[in-house]
Structures are given as C-alpha cells and as structure tokens.
Coordinates of C-alpha atoms in Angstrom, one line a residue:
S1 CA 0.0 0.0 0.0
L2 CA 2.9 2.3 0.7
L3 CA 4.3 1.7 -2.8
Q4 CA 0.9 2.3 -4.4
S5 CA 0.6 5.6 -2.5
K6 CA 4.0 6.8 -3.7
I7 CA 3.1 5.9 -7.4
K8 CA -0.3 7.6 -7.0
N9 CA 1.4 10.8 -5.7
Q10 CA 4.0 10.8 -8.5
V11 CA 1.2 10.4 -11.1
S12 CA -0.8 13.2 -9.6
R13 CA 2.2 15.6 -9.6
R14 CA 2.9 14.8 -13.3
V15 CA -0.7 15.3 -14.3
S16 CA -0.8 18.6 -12.4
I17 CA 2.3 19.8 -14.2
F18 CA 0.9 18.7 -17.6
M19 CA -2.4 20.5 -17.0
D20 CA -0.7 23.7 -15.9
A21 CA 1.3 23.7 -19.1
K22 CA -1.8 23.0 -21.3
T23 CA -3.7 25.8 -19.5
E24 CA -0.9 28.3 -20.1
E25 CA -0.7 27.3 -23.8
R26 CA -4.5 27.7 -24.3
N27 CA -4.6 31.0 -22.5
A28 CA -1.8 32.2 -24.8
D29 CA -3.7 31.1 -27.9
H30 CA -6.8 32.7 -26.6
M31 CA -5.0 36.0 -26.2
E32 CA -4.2 35.9 -29.9
I33 CA -7.9 35.7 -30.9
E34 CA -9.1 39.2 -32.0
E35 CA -12.0 40.7 -30.3
A36 CA -14.4 42.8 -32.4
S37 CA -13.9 46.5 -31.9
G38 CA -16.6 49.2 -31.8
K39 CA -20.1 49.2 -30.4
I40 CA -22.9 47.6 -32.3
G41 CA -25.8 49.5 -30.8
L42 CA -27.2 49.3 -27.3
E43 CA -28.9 46.0 -27.9
S44 CA -25.7 44.5 -29.4
L45 CA -23.7 45.7 -26.4
R46 CA -26.2 44.3 -23.9
K47 CA -26.4 40.9 -25.6
G48 CA -22.6 40.9 -26.1
N49 CA -22.1 41.4 -22.4
E50 CA -24.5 38.6 -21.5
S51 CA -22.7 36.4 -24.1
N52 CA -19.3 37.3 -22.5
V53 CA -20.6 36.4 -19.0
E54 CA -22.0 33.1 -20.3
S55 CA -18.8 32.4 -22.2
S56 CA -16.6 33.1 -19.1
D57 CA -18.7 30.7 -17.0
T58 CA -18.5 28.2 -19.8
R59 CA -14.7 28.5 -20.0
K60 CA -14.4 28.0 -16.3
G61 CA -16.7 24.9 -16.3
D62 CA -14.8 23.5 -19.4
N63 CA -11.4 23.9 -17.7
D64 CA -12.7 22.0 -14.7
H65 CA -14.2 19.4 -17.0
V66 CA -10.8 19.1 -18.7
K67 CA -9.0 18.6 -15.4
E68 CA -11.4 16.0 -14.2
G69 CA -11.2 14.1 -17.5
T70 CA -7.4 14.1 -17.9
E71 CA -7.0 10.5 -17.0
K72 CA -9.8 9.5 -19.4
V73 CA -8.1 11.4 -22.3
K74 CA -4.8 9.9 -21.4
D75 CA -6.2 6.4 -21.5
E76 CA -7.8 7.1 -24.9
K77 CA -4.5 8.2 -26.4
M78 CA -2.6 5.2 -25.0
S79 CA -5.2 2.6 -26.3
K80 CA -5.7 2.7 -30.1
E81 CA -7.9 -0.3 -30.0
D82 CA -10.4 1.5 -27.8
D83 CA -10.4 4.5 -30.2
N84 CA -11.0 2.2 -33.2
S85 CA -13.9 0.3 -31.5
E86 CA -15.4 3.6 -30.3
N87 CA -15.3 5.1 -33.9
E88 CA -16.8 1.9 -35.3
S89 CA -19.7 2.0 -32.8
G90 CA -20.5 5.6 -33.9
E91 CA -19.9 7.2 -30.4
E92 CA -18.8 10.8 -30.2
S93 CA -15.1 11.5 -29.2
V94 CA -13.7 14.6 -27.7
K95 CA -11.9 15.5 -31.0
S96 CA -14.5 15.9 -33.7
D97 CA -13.6 14.6 -37.2
E98 CA -14.0 16.4 -40.5
S99 CA -16.7 13.9 -41.5
S100 CA -19.0 15.2 -38.7
F101 CA -19.5 18.5 -40.6
H102 CA -23.0 19.2 -41.8
P103 CA -23.1 20.3 -45.5
S104 CA -25.1 23.4 -44.6
D105 CA -22.1 24.6 -42.6
Y106 CA -20.3 25.4 -45.9
E107 CA -23.1 26.8 -47.9
D108 CA -22.6 30.4 -48.9
D109 CA -24.9 32.9 -47.1
A110 CA -26.0 30.0 -44.8
G111 CA -29.0 31.1 -42.6
F112 CA -29.3 34.5 -44.4
D113 CA -32.8 36.0 -44.5
P114 CA -33.0 39.1 -46.8
D115 CA -35.9 40.4 -44.7
K116 CA -34.0 40.2 -41.4
D117 CA -32.7 43.3 -39.8
P118 CA -28.9 43.8 -40.3
T119 CA -28.5 44.4 -36.6
E120 CA -29.8 40.9 -35.9
I121 CA -27.4 39.4 -38.4
V122 CA -24.5 41.2 -36.7
L123 CA -25.7 39.9 -33.3
K124 CA -25.9 36.4 -34.7
A125 CA -22.4 36.6 -36.1
T126 CA -21.1 37.9 -32.8
T127 CA -22.8 34.9 -31.0
L128 CA -21.1 32.5 -33.5
K129 CA -17.7 34.2 -32.8
E130 CA -18.2 33.7 -29.1
E131 CA -19.2 30.1 -29.7
G132 CA -16.1 29.5 -31.8
N133 CA -14.0 31.0 -29.0
K134 CA -15.6 28.6 -26.6
F135 CA -14.8 25.6 -28.8
F136 CA -11.3 26.8 -29.3
N137 CA -10.6 27.1 -25.6
I138 CA -11.6 23.5 -25.0
G139 CA -9.5 22.3 -28.0
D140 CA -12.4 21.4 -30.4
L141 CA -10.8 23.1 -33.5
V142 CA -13.3 21.5 -35.9
R143 CA -16.4 23.0 -34.3
A144 CA -14.5 26.3 -33.8
S145 CA -13.7 26.6 -37.5
R146 CA -17.3 25.7 -38.3
S147 CA -18.6 28.5 -36.1
Y148 CA -16.2 31.1 -37.5
K149 CA -17.0 30.1 -41.1
K150 CA -20.8 30.3 -40.5
G151 CA -20.3 33.7 -39.0
V152 CA -18.4 34.9 -42.1
S153 CA -21.0 33.4 -44.4
I154 CA -24.0 35.2 -42.8
L155 CA -22.2 38.6 -43.0
K156 CA -21.2 38.3 -46.6
P157 CA -24.6 39.4 -48.0
I158 CA -24.5 42.7 -46.1
N159 CA -20.9 43.4 -47.2
K160 CA -21.2 42.7 -50.9
E161 CA -18.3 44.1 -52.9
N162 CA -16.9 45.3 -49.5
T163 CA -19.6 48.0 -49.2
G164 CA -20.6 47.2 -45.6
D165 CA -20.1 49.6 -42.7
G166 CA -17.1 49.6 -40.4
Q167 CA -18.6 47.4 -37.7
V168 CA -19.5 44.6 -40.2
K169 CA -16.0 44.7 -41.8
T170 CA -14.3 44.6 -38.4
L171 CA -16.4 41.5 -37.4
I172 CA -15.6 39.8 -40.7
V173 CA -11.9 40.4 -40.3
T174 CA -12.0 39.1 -36.7
L175 CA -13.8 35.9 -37.7
S176 CA -11.4 35.4 -40.7
N177 CA -8.3 35.9 -38.6
N178 CA -9.6 33.4 -36.0
L179 CA -10.5 30.9 -38.7
S180 CA -7.0 31.4 -40.3
M181 CA -5.4 30.6 -36.9
V182 CA -7.6 27.5 -36.4
C183 CA -6.8 26.2 -39.9
L184 CA -3.0 26.6 -39.2
K185 CA -3.4 24.6 -36.0
Q186 CA -5.3 21.9 -37.9
G187 CA -2.3 21.5 -40.3
K188 CA -4.0 23.3 -43.2
P189 CA -1.5 26.1 -44.0
K190 CA -2.8 26.6 -47.6
L191 CA -6.4 27.1 -46.4
S192 CA -5.1 29.4 -43.6
M193 CA -3.3 31.5 -46.1
D194 CA -6.4 31.8 -48.3
V195 CA -8.6 32.9 -45.4
A196 CA -6.1 35.5 -44.3
S197 CA -5.9 36.9 -47.8
K198 CA -9.7 37.2 -47.8
A199 CA -9.4 39.2 -44.6
I200 CA -6.8 41.5 -46.2
E201 CA -9.2 42.1 -49.1
V202 CA -11.8 43.4 -46.6
D203 CA -9.3 45.5 -44.6
N204 CA -5.8 45.9 -46.1
Y205 CA -4.6 47.7 -43.0
N206 CA -5.2 44.9 -40.5
M207 CA -2.0 43.9 -38.8
K208 CA -3.2 40.5 -37.6
A209 CA -4.4 39.4 -41.1
Y210 CA -0.9 40.0 -42.5
Y211 CA 0.6 38.2 -39.4
R212 CA -1.7 35.1 -39.9
R213 CA -0.8 34.9 -43.6
A214 CA 2.9 35.2 -42.8
M215 CA 2.6 32.3 -40.4
A216 CA 0.9 30.2 -43.1
H217 CA 3.6 31.1 -45.7
K218 CA 6.2 30.2 -43.2
K219 CA 4.6 26.8 -42.7
L220 CA 4.5 26.2 -46.4
G221 CA 8.1 27.1 -46.8
N222 CA 7.5 30.4 -48.6
F223 CA 9.9 32.4 -46.5
K224 CA 10.2 35.4 -48.9
E225 CA 6.4 35.9 -48.9
A226 CA 6.3 35.4 -45.1
K227 CA 9.0 38.1 -44.7
R228 CA 7.0 40.5 -46.9
D229 CA 3.8 40.0 -44.9
L230 CA 5.7 40.5 -41.6
K231 CA 7.2 43.7 -42.9
E232 CA 3.7 45.0 -43.8
A233 CA 2.5 44.0 -40.3
V234 CA 5.4 45.9 -38.7
K235 CA 4.6 49.0 -40.8
I236 CA 1.0 49.0 -39.5
D237 CA 2.0 48.4 -35.8
S238 CA 5.6 48.6 -35.0
T239 CA 4.9 48.3 -31.3
N240 CA 3.7 44.7 -31.5
K241 CA 6.5 42.7 -29.9
T242 CA 5.3 39.3 -31.2
V243 CA 5.4 40.5 -34.9
V244 CA 8.8 42.2 -34.5
K245 CA 10.3 39.2 -32.8
E246 CA 8.9 36.8 -35.5
L247 CA 10.3 39.0 -38.2
H248 CA 13.8 39.1 -36.6
A249 CA 13.7 35.3 -36.1
L250 CA 12.7 34.8 -39.7
V251 CA 15.4 37.1 -41.1
K252 CA 18.0 35.3 -38.9
Y253 CA 16.9 31.9 -40.1
M254 CA 16.9 32.9 -43.8
S255 CA 20.4 34.4 -43.4
E256 CA 21.8 31.2 -41.6
N257 CA 20.1 29.0 -44.2
A258 CA 21.6 31.0 -47.0
K259 CA 25.1 30.6 -45.5
K260 CA 24.6 26.8 -45.0
Q261 CA 23.5 26.4 -48.6
K262 CA 26.4 28.5 -49.8
A263 CA 28.8 26.4 -47.7
A264 CA 27.3 23.2 -49.0
A265 CA 27.6 24.3 -52.6
E266 CA 31.2 25.3 -52.1
A267 CA 31.9 21.9 -50.5
V268 CA 30.3 20.1 -53.4
F269 CA 31.8 22.1 -56.2
S270 CA 35.3 22.7 -54.8
F271 CA 38.4 21.1 -56.3
D272 CA 40.3 21.4 -53.1
N273 CA 37.8 19.7 -50.8
K274 CA 38.6 15.9 -50.9
T275 CA 35.0 15.0 -50.1
S276 CA 33.5 16.9 -53.0
I277 CA 32.1 15.3 -56.2
L278 CA 34.3 17.4 -58.5
Y279 CA 37.4 16.4 -56.5
E280 CA 36.5 12.7 -57.0
D281 CA 36.0 13.3 -60.7
K282 CA 39.4 15.0 -60.8
L283 CA 41.1 12.0 -59.1
E284 CA 39.4 9.6 -61.5
A285 CA 40.5 11.6 -64.6
E286 CA 44.1 11.7 -63.3
K287 CA 44.0 8.0 -62.6
Q288 CA 42.7 7.2 -66.2
K289 CA 45.3 9.5 -67.7
K290 CA 48.1 7.8 -65.7
E291 CA 46.9 4.3 -66.7
E292 CA 46.8 5.4 -70.4
E293 CA 50.3 6.7 -70.2
E294 CA 51.6 3.5 -68.7
R295 CA 49.8 1.5 -71.3
K296 CA 51.4 3.5 -74.1
K297 CA 54.8 3.2 -72.4
R298 CA 54.5 -0.6 -72.2
A299 CA 53.4 -0.8 -75.8
K300 CA 56.4 1.3 -76.9
Q301 CA 58.7 -1.0 -74.8
E302 CA 57.3 -4.1 -76.5
V303 CA 57.8 -2.6 -80.0
L304 CA 61.4 -1.6 -79.1
K305 CA 62.1 -5.1 -77.7
K306 CA 60.7 -6.7 -80.8
R307 CA 62.9 -4.4 -83.0
K308 CA 66.0 -5.3 -81.1
Q309 CA 65.2 -8.9 -81.5
N310 CA 64.9 -8.5 -85.3
W311 CA 68.2 -6.6 -85.3
E312 CA 69.9 -9.4 -83.4
D313 CA 68.5 -11.9 -86.0
E314 CA 69.8 -9.7 -88.8
C315 CA 73.3 -9.6 -87.2
V316 CA 73.3 -13.4 -86.9
K317 CA 72.4 -13.8 -90.6
R318 CA 75.1 -11.4 -91.7
M319 CA 77.8 -13.2 -89.6
A320 CA 76.7 -16.6 -90.9
A321 CA 77.1 -15.3 -94.5
G322 CA 80.6 -14.0 -93.7
E323 CA 79.6 -10.3 -93.5
D324 CA 80.2 -7.8 -90.7
A325 CA 77.6 -7.2 -88.1
I326 CA 75.6 -3.9 -88.3
T327 CA 75.0 -1.5 -85.5
Y328 CA 71.4 -1.0 -84.2
E329 CA 71.4 2.7 -85.3
N330 CA 72.3 1.8 -88.9
W331 CA 69.9 -1.1 -88.9
D332 CA 67.0 1.2 -87.6
K333 CA 67.8 3.8 -90.3
E334 CA 67.5 1.1 -93.0
R335 CA 64.3 -0.2 -91.5
K336 CA 62.7 3.3 -91.5
K337 CA 63.8 3.9 -95.1
K338 CA 62.3 0.5 -96.2
E339 CA 59.0 1.3 -94.4
K340 CA 58.9 4.7 -96.1
E341 CA 59.5 3.2 -99.5
A342 CA 56.8 0.5 -98.9
K343 CA 54.2 3.2 -97.9
K344 CA 55.1 5.2 -101.0
A345 CA 54.7 2.1 -103.2
K346 CA 51.4 1.3 -101.6
K347 CA 50.0 4.8 -102.3
E348 CA 51.1 4.6 -106.0
E349 CA 49.4 1.2 -106.3
E350 CA 46.1 2.7 -104.9
R351 CA 46.3 5.7 -107.3
R352 CA 46.9 3.4 -110.3
T353 CA 43.9 1.2 -109.3
Q354 CA 41.7 4.3 -109.1
R355 CA 42.8 5.6 -112.5
E356 CA 42.0 2.2 -114.1
A357 CA 38.5 2.2 -112.6
Q358 CA 37.8 5.7 -113.9
E359 CA 39.0 4.7 -117.4
R360 CA 36.7 1.7 -117.4
K361 CA 33.7 3.9 -116.4
R362 CA 34.5 6.5 -119.0
A363 CA 34.7 3.8 -121.8
A364 CA 31.4 2.3 -120.7
R365 CA 29.6 5.7 -120.9
E366 CA 31.1 6.4 -124.3
A367 CA 29.9 3.1 -125.6
A368 CA 26.4 3.7 -124.3
R369 CA 26.2 7.1 -125.9
K370 CA 27.2 5.7 -129.3
N371 CA 24.5 3.0 -129.1
V372 CA 21.9 5.7 -128.5
E373 CA 23.0 7.8 -131.5
T374 CA 22.9 4.7 -133.7
D375 CA 19.3 3.9 -132.7
S376 CA 18.1 7.5 -133.3
N377 CA 19.4 7.4 -136.9
T378 CA 17.0 4.7 -138.0
D379 CA 14.2 5.3 -140.6
D380 CA 11.4 4.1 -138.3
E381 CA 10.8 7.5 -136.7
L382 CA 7.4 9.2 -137.6
T383 CA 7.0 12.8 -138.6
K384 CA 4.8 15.2 -136.6
S385 CA 1.9 15.0 -139.1
E386 CA 2.2 11.2 -139.2
L387 CA 2.2 11.1 -135.4
A388 CA -0.9 13.3 -135.3
M389 CA -2.8 11.1 -137.7
F390 CA -1.7 8.0 -135.8
R391 CA -3.1 9.4 -132.5
G392 CA -6.5 10.4 -134.1
Y393 CA -6.4 14.2 -133.9
K394 CA -7.8 16.6 -136.5
K395 CA -8.4 20.2 -137.1
T396 CA -12.0 21.7 -137.1
T397 CA -13.1 24.6 -139.5
D398 CA -12.4 27.1 -136.8
G399 CA -8.8 25.9 -136.4
K400 CA -9.2 24.0 -133.1
T401 CA -7.6 20.6 -132.6
T402 CA -10.0 17.9 -131.6
S403 CA -10.6 14.1 -131.7
Y404 CA -10.8 12.4 -135.0
F405 CA -14.3 11.1 -134.1
T406 CA -15.8 14.6 -133.4
R407 CA -18.5 15.4 -136.0
E408 CA -19.1 19.0 -137.0
Q409 CA -22.7 20.1 -137.7
T410 CA -23.6 21.5 -141.1
E411 CA -25.2 24.9 -141.5
H412 CA -28.6 23.3 -142.2
E413 CA -28.4 21.3 -139.0
K414 CA -27.5 24.4 -137.0
K415 CA -30.6 26.2 -138.3
L416 CA -32.9 23.3 -137.4
I417 CA -31.6 23.1 -133.8
G418 CA -31.4 26.8 -133.1
D419 CA -29.3 28.6 -130.5
I420 CA -28.3 26.1 -127.8
T421 CA -25.8 28.4 -126.0
P422 CA -26.3 28.1 -122.1
Q423 CA -28.1 31.2 -120.7
R424 CA -28.1 32.7 -117.2
L425 CA -31.3 32.3 -115.3
Q426 CA -33.0 35.6 -114.4
V427 CA -33.9 35.3 -110.6
K428 CA -36.2 37.8 -109.0
T429 CA -34.5 39.3 -105.9
E430 CA -36.5 38.6 -102.8
S431 CA -36.7 40.9 -99.7
K432 CA -33.8 40.3 -97.4
T433 CA -34.6 39.0 -94.0
E434 CA -32.4 39.0 -91.0
D435 CA -32.0 35.8 -89.0
N436 CA -29.6 35.7 -86.0
G437 CA -27.5 38.4 -87.6
D438 CA -27.1 36.6 -91.0
K439 CA -28.8 38.1 -94.1
T440 CA -30.0 35.8 -96.9
A441 CA -31.7 36.3 -100.3
Q442 CA -33.9 33.2 -99.9
G443 CA -36.9 32.6 -97.8
K444 CA -36.8 30.1 -95.1
G445 CA -37.5 26.6 -96.5
K446 CA -37.0 27.5 -100.1
A447 CA -34.6 25.9 -102.6
S448 CA -32.3 27.5 -105.2
A449 CA -33.5 29.4 -108.2
W450 CA -33.0 26.4 -110.5
N451 CA -35.0 24.3 -108.2
T452 CA -38.0 26.6 -107.4
G453 CA -40.4 23.7 -107.1
G454 CA -38.2 22.1 -104.4
V455 CA -38.8 18.6 -106.0
T456 CA -35.1 17.9 -106.8
W457 CA -32.9 17.0 -103.9
E458 CA -30.6 19.9 -103.0
E459 CA -28.0 19.8 -100.2
K460 CA -25.8 22.5 -98.8
N461 CA -22.7 21.8 -96.6
A462 CA -22.9 23.4 -93.2
T463 CA -20.1 21.5 -91.4
S464 CA -17.9 24.5 -90.7
W465 CA -20.5 26.7 -89.0
C466 CA -22.2 23.8 -87.1
T467 CA -18.9 22.5 -85.7
A468 CA -17.9 26.0 -84.4
Q469 CA -21.4 26.6 -83.0
L470 CA -21.6 23.2 -81.2
K471 CA -18.2 23.7 -79.7
H472 CA -19.2 27.2 -78.6
R473 CA -22.4 25.9 -76.9
L474 CA -20.5 23.1 -75.1
Q475 CA -17.8 25.5 -73.8
K476 CA -20.4 27.9 -72.4
T477 CA -22.1 25.2 -70.4
I478 CA -22.2 25.7 -66.6
A479 CA -24.1 24.3 -63.6
M480 CA -24.7 25.8 -60.1
E481 CA -25.4 23.9 -56.9
G482 CA -25.1 26.1 -53.9
T483 CA -21.5 27.4 -53.6
L484 CA -20.4 24.8 -56.2
I485 CA -20.2 25.6 -59.9
G486 CA -19.4 23.1 -62.7
I487 CA -17.8 24.5 -65.8
I488 CA -16.5 23.1 -69.1
T489 CA -12.7 23.8 -69.4
S490 CA -12.0 22.4 -72.9
V491 CA -13.7 20.6 -75.8
D492 CA -11.3 18.3 -77.7
D493 CA -11.6 15.9 -80.6
L494 CA -15.0 17.2 -81.9
N495 CA -15.5 15.6 -85.3
G496 CA -18.5 15.2 -87.7
E497 CA -20.4 16.8 -90.5
A498 CA -23.6 18.7 -91.0
S499 CA -25.7 19.8 -94.0
V500 CA -29.1 21.3 -95.0
A501 CA -31.1 19.4 -97.6
V502 CA -34.3 20.5 -99.5
A503 CA -36.5 17.9 -101.1
G504 CA -40.3 17.8 -101.8
G505 CA -40.7 21.4 -100.6
R506 CA -39.3 20.6 -97.1
K507 CA -36.1 21.5 -95.5
R508 CA -34.1 18.9 -93.5
Y509 CA -31.3 19.6 -91.0
I510 CA -28.8 16.8 -91.0
F511 CA -25.9 16.4 -88.6
D512 CA -23.7 13.6 -87.1
Y513 CA -21.0 14.4 -84.5
H514 CA -19.0 12.7 -81.8
C515 CA -16.7 14.3 -79.2
D516 CA -14.1 12.0 -77.6
K517 CA -13.0 14.4 -74.8
V518 CA -14.7 17.1 -72.8
S519 CA -12.8 18.3 -69.7
F520 CA -14.7 19.9 -66.8
D521 CA -14.0 21.2 -63.2
I522 CA -16.1 21.5 -60.1
R523 CA -15.2 24.6 -58.1
N524 CA -16.1 25.9 -54.7
Q525 CA -16.8 29.6 -55.1
E526 CA -16.7 30.3 -51.4
V527 CA -13.0 29.4 -51.0
D528 CA -12.1 29.7 -54.7
E529 CA -10.6 26.3 -55.2
T530 CA -11.2 23.3 -57.5
V531 CA -12.7 20.4 -55.5
A532 CA -13.0 17.9 -58.4
S533 CA -12.3 17.4 -62.1
G534 CA -12.9 14.9 -64.8
T535 CA -13.6 14.2 -68.5
F536 CA -16.5 12.8 -70.4
K537 CA -17.3 12.0 -74.1
L538 CA -20.3 12.4 -76.3
P539 CA -20.2 9.3 -78.6
D540 CA -23.2 10.1 -80.7
I541 CA -24.8 13.5 -81.5
N542 CA -26.9 13.3 -84.5
S543 CA -30.2 14.6 -85.9
G544 CA -32.0 11.3 -85.1
N545 CA -31.4 11.2 -81.3
H546 CA -30.5 14.7 -80.2
D547 CA -33.3 14.7 -77.6
E548 CA -31.5 11.9 -75.7
V549 CA -27.8 12.6 -75.9
E550 CA -25.6 9.9 -74.4
V551 CA -22.9 11.1 -72.0
E552 CA -20.1 8.7 -70.8
I553 CA -17.8 9.8 -68.0
T554 CA -14.2 8.7 -68.8
A555 CA -12.3 10.2 -65.9
W556 CA -13.2 11.5 -62.4
S557 CA -11.1 12.6 -59.4
E558 CA -12.0 14.4 -56.2
K559 CA -9.6 16.4 -54.0
A560 CA -9.4 16.1 -50.2
T561 CA -11.4 19.2 -49.2
E562 CA -14.1 20.1 -46.6
T563 CA -16.8 20.1 -49.3
S564 CA -19.4 17.3 -49.1
P565 CA -18.8 14.5 -51.7
E566 CA -22.6 14.2 -52.2
K567 CA -22.8 17.9 -53.2
I568 CA -19.9 17.4 -55.6
I569 CA -21.6 14.5 -57.3
L570 CA -24.9 16.5 -57.5
C571 CA -23.1 19.4 -59.2
R572 CA -21.5 17.0 -61.6
N573 CA -24.8 15.4 -62.6
S574 CA -26.3 18.9 -63.0
L575 CA -23.4 19.8 -65.4
L576 CA -24.1 16.7 -67.5
S577 CA -27.8 17.6 -67.7
A578 CA -26.8 21.1 -68.8
T579 CA -24.6 19.6 -71.5
R580 CA -27.6 17.8 -73.0
S581 CA -29.5 21.1 -72.9
S582 CA -26.6 22.8 -74.7
V583 CA -26.9 20.3 -77.5
L584 CA -30.6 21.1 -77.8
D585 CA -29.8 24.8 -78.0
F586 CA -27.3 24.0 -80.8
V587 CA -30.1 22.4 -82.7
G588 CA -32.2 25.5 -82.3
D589 CA -29.3 27.6 -83.5
F590 CA -28.9 25.4 -86.6
N591 CA -32.6 25.6 -87.5
S592 CA -32.7 29.4 -87.1
H593 CA -29.4 30.1 -88.9
Y594 CA -30.3 28.2 -92.1

C-alpha cells in the first residue's frame, strides 16, 4: 500500500504539471484571438455582455471538466484499440472529425434572410464568434472553425463588394483571422493563407491578417512571402513585440540558411575539398590519364624489344654469311627507309587502281552514248503529221484541234436546232430577311433558283458553321449547386459533319457528330478552389437522337477538401444535364441560322 501511495502521488504531480502547461498554452492562444472593436448598438452591447458572461462561465466549467477528464483522455490516447472500437460503434469522441461536418455549414450565405434586420445578423455573427472562441478554448478546433466560417457566411450578404459599414467589416476580419489561426493549427496552411488573404481584401490595413498569412507562408516554406507580410504588419503596428520578434527570427533563419546552402555548394563544387564530387572526378580523370600513359609506355617498350630482337637476328644472318655485323642505329635507319618506300609504293598502287577504274567507267559511258546515237538514226521515226494522224487528232473549221471522231454540224443542221448556248437564269430578288444576324436572299424553307419547285434533292454543306457553334455551346455550359459551380474547361476531338437538304418542298437539318474528350471542373466559389475534375465523351450527337444525348464519364477525381462529396456528385450530374440542354440549344441555332 505504501508503494501504491507513492506511485499515485507521482502520477498526480505529473498530471498537475501537464495540466498547468496546457492551461498556459490555451490562455496564450486565446489572447491571440481578436475581439471585435466598436459598439454595435445598445442591444448588441447588452447581448454581447451577456454572451461574454456566459462564455466566461462556460470556459471555467470547461477547464474544470478538462482537469477532471485528464485520466480518461490519457487512457484514450494510450489505447488505439479502444479508439477504433469507439469510432466503429459511432460514439462521439472529444476531438471531432471532419466527416462530422454538416453540408449546410459550408453553404454560402447560410442562414441568411433578406428580410432580417442587419443588426440581428451582426448579433448572430457575434454569437457565432463567441461560440467559436468557446470551442477553441476546449480544444475542439473543428467546431470552432465551423462557427467562424458560418459567422463569415451570414455577414457576406450585407458586405457585398466590400460595401458594408465599419462594424461589419471589423467583425468579418476578426472571424477570418480566428479561422485562419484554427486552420493553421489543424495543419492546413494553404487554407489558412487563403482565409487570411480574404481578410486583407476586406481590410488591407489589418496587422493580424498579415501576421496570420505570414505564419501560413512560413509553414508552407514560402519564406520570402512570409517576410514580406511580416514587414507589412510591422509597418502597420511597430509596437507589437510578437510580430517584430517573429520578423527578426525569420530574417536570422533565412540568413543562416543561405550561409549553409552556400557552404554546402562550395563543399560540393570545390576542387580542393577531398570530399566533393568534383574532386572525386578529378582524381578519376588523373587515374585514367596515368593508366593510359603507362599502357602506351608498355606498348612502346614491347615494340622496341621486338625491333632489337629483329636486329639481333639480322646480325646473326650477316655473320653466318661472312659479313660484318651492323649497329642498331644503322639497322634502324635502313628499317625506316624501307618502311617509307613501302608506304610510297602502296599509295602509288592505290592511285593506279583508281585511274584504271575511272577509265573503265568512261569507256562504258562512251559506248552507251554511241549506241543511243545509232538507234536514233533509223528510218522508223514518224514525222509530226504522221504522229498526229496516228493518234486520231484533226483540225476543225475554226482551227481548233479535236478528236478524229468529233463530228461537225452542217449549217442546215444548226438552223434546225437553233441557239443552244447556255443562258443565265433571271432570278427575282426577294426581300432580305435577317435571321440571327445573317442576311439571306432566300426565304426560309425555299430551294435554289434552278429548283424553285423544291422537288429535286438539293443539299448544302454546313459543317464549318455547325462545328464552331456546337463547340461554342459546349464551352459555355455551366451548372450551379449552392456554392459549387461546374464549368467546361475544354472541348477536344470534336468531329463530324452537317448539311441542310431541301426535297419535296421541305427543308431537313442533318448532322452527325461525336466528341471524344470534354474536360470539366467542379469549383467551390466560397474558397475559390477546385474540388473535383474529370472528363466525359459524347459518342453520338446526330439529328436522329439529339433529344436523348448519351454522356459517358471517362475520368473523375476528387480532392481532399471540406466540401461534401454528395454535393460534388450532385453538381457533376447537373453539369451533365446542362450539357444535354446545350446540344438542344445548338439544334435550335442550326434551324434558325439556315
């Protein structure tokens, strides 16, 4: 029991130290949260004071609750199996997950009523800010971000194009700054940077907005951008010690990092440093050069050794024949002279062989030319007149050359037939009508002048205009679902043909197209980001089934965002329906244009 008592006391002291550190950290974070400045009317001030009192009581109760539940949280962190089973059973945990968000939390202008008094809207946003502060103090960052975001959403309609009064702008900037800090703590620096940028758009003289964005840039590794934002914050408020200290620390870090990179580069690209890459390459090159020199030296020694052996053999032959031995120097001179004469003789032989080959070619060409001249001097060649008669040509009375079988009419035959020269048709000019900006000389549904009855089949090619108009209609297709918008980004591989035919007094519009790739994006207008993208194809667009156009999705990808997947799918389906409507609009354009 004594040992258990000692262990219990030690655990209690450690828990107490841990809770004191956590409390100080949360109080420091809470001090960073901006409070809305200015009065918002007597009613706003009264309700704000009541909300502050309730918030203070709630914070105190929450801190007590955190102290009492420390052991439970500790056990949950140490046991992953308990966490997994608790998530599978659907029970709520202390840390809320992203999937617990309701889709309405991210709808633009959520809860906005155009008939509601702006003062009530401001009070509601203030309540949401206090609610977010409460969730932030107990460590529930997900619910805190949800409250801040809803507060910004309901204030947007009364600050369109940044035309709201100073109190509304101040509250929007406060909520945005708090939301930016929460996003950064959640490990979402990109989203934190975007939210802070929105706050700067509302108030470009807000020090904390620049500070929040600088911290997000620093987290992303954009040190130059972070330094720029910190300088702007210091310009606005040079007395803020936190901002000044952060700027000095960042400048110092960037300077030290630059020195380290420079030293590393010098170490890598230095010829004197024995650990650098270039020094290793230098050693390798010197080693190869040395090996090549040694190989050439050995080869030269082998050749010299072989020559001396040949010289000794020559001396032995001379002495056996009763002649005097020759020195190596004289023998080497004779050897060089013989080699020189052998090379000269070899070159002469090569030149003689080339001259003989050229002479043979020249003789062959001369013989071929003489054979051609002999063949051309034969008596079998036809004259020009004989060749014309042989081919069946003859001259007419007017001097024209024509086929031998062409028969000319006599004067008597010409009088019987009369004048058969083609004559231009005289067409009565109809009143010009304007249709979709195009002026035409023919009435709608009528054929050409030579086919006034419309009985003969007449067809006009309209492929160029129809292809451009169909592509234009597809590119302008959009679909809206709440804050989401689906747009067509590109239309590729659109092929087909179109024509207008007139027969039996009726006009027919004929077209047959297919498009192998249409790219589209689903974007969230609230945070200005692309949440999904994909491609689809239109395998058959023709005049027979344009009422039911087939759309096949060929690629689809969603990004990990806070937007509900169900809303993304709904927006995608709306875009596909809008595409079918665009095809029907193209058919109407085709009918009205021609």
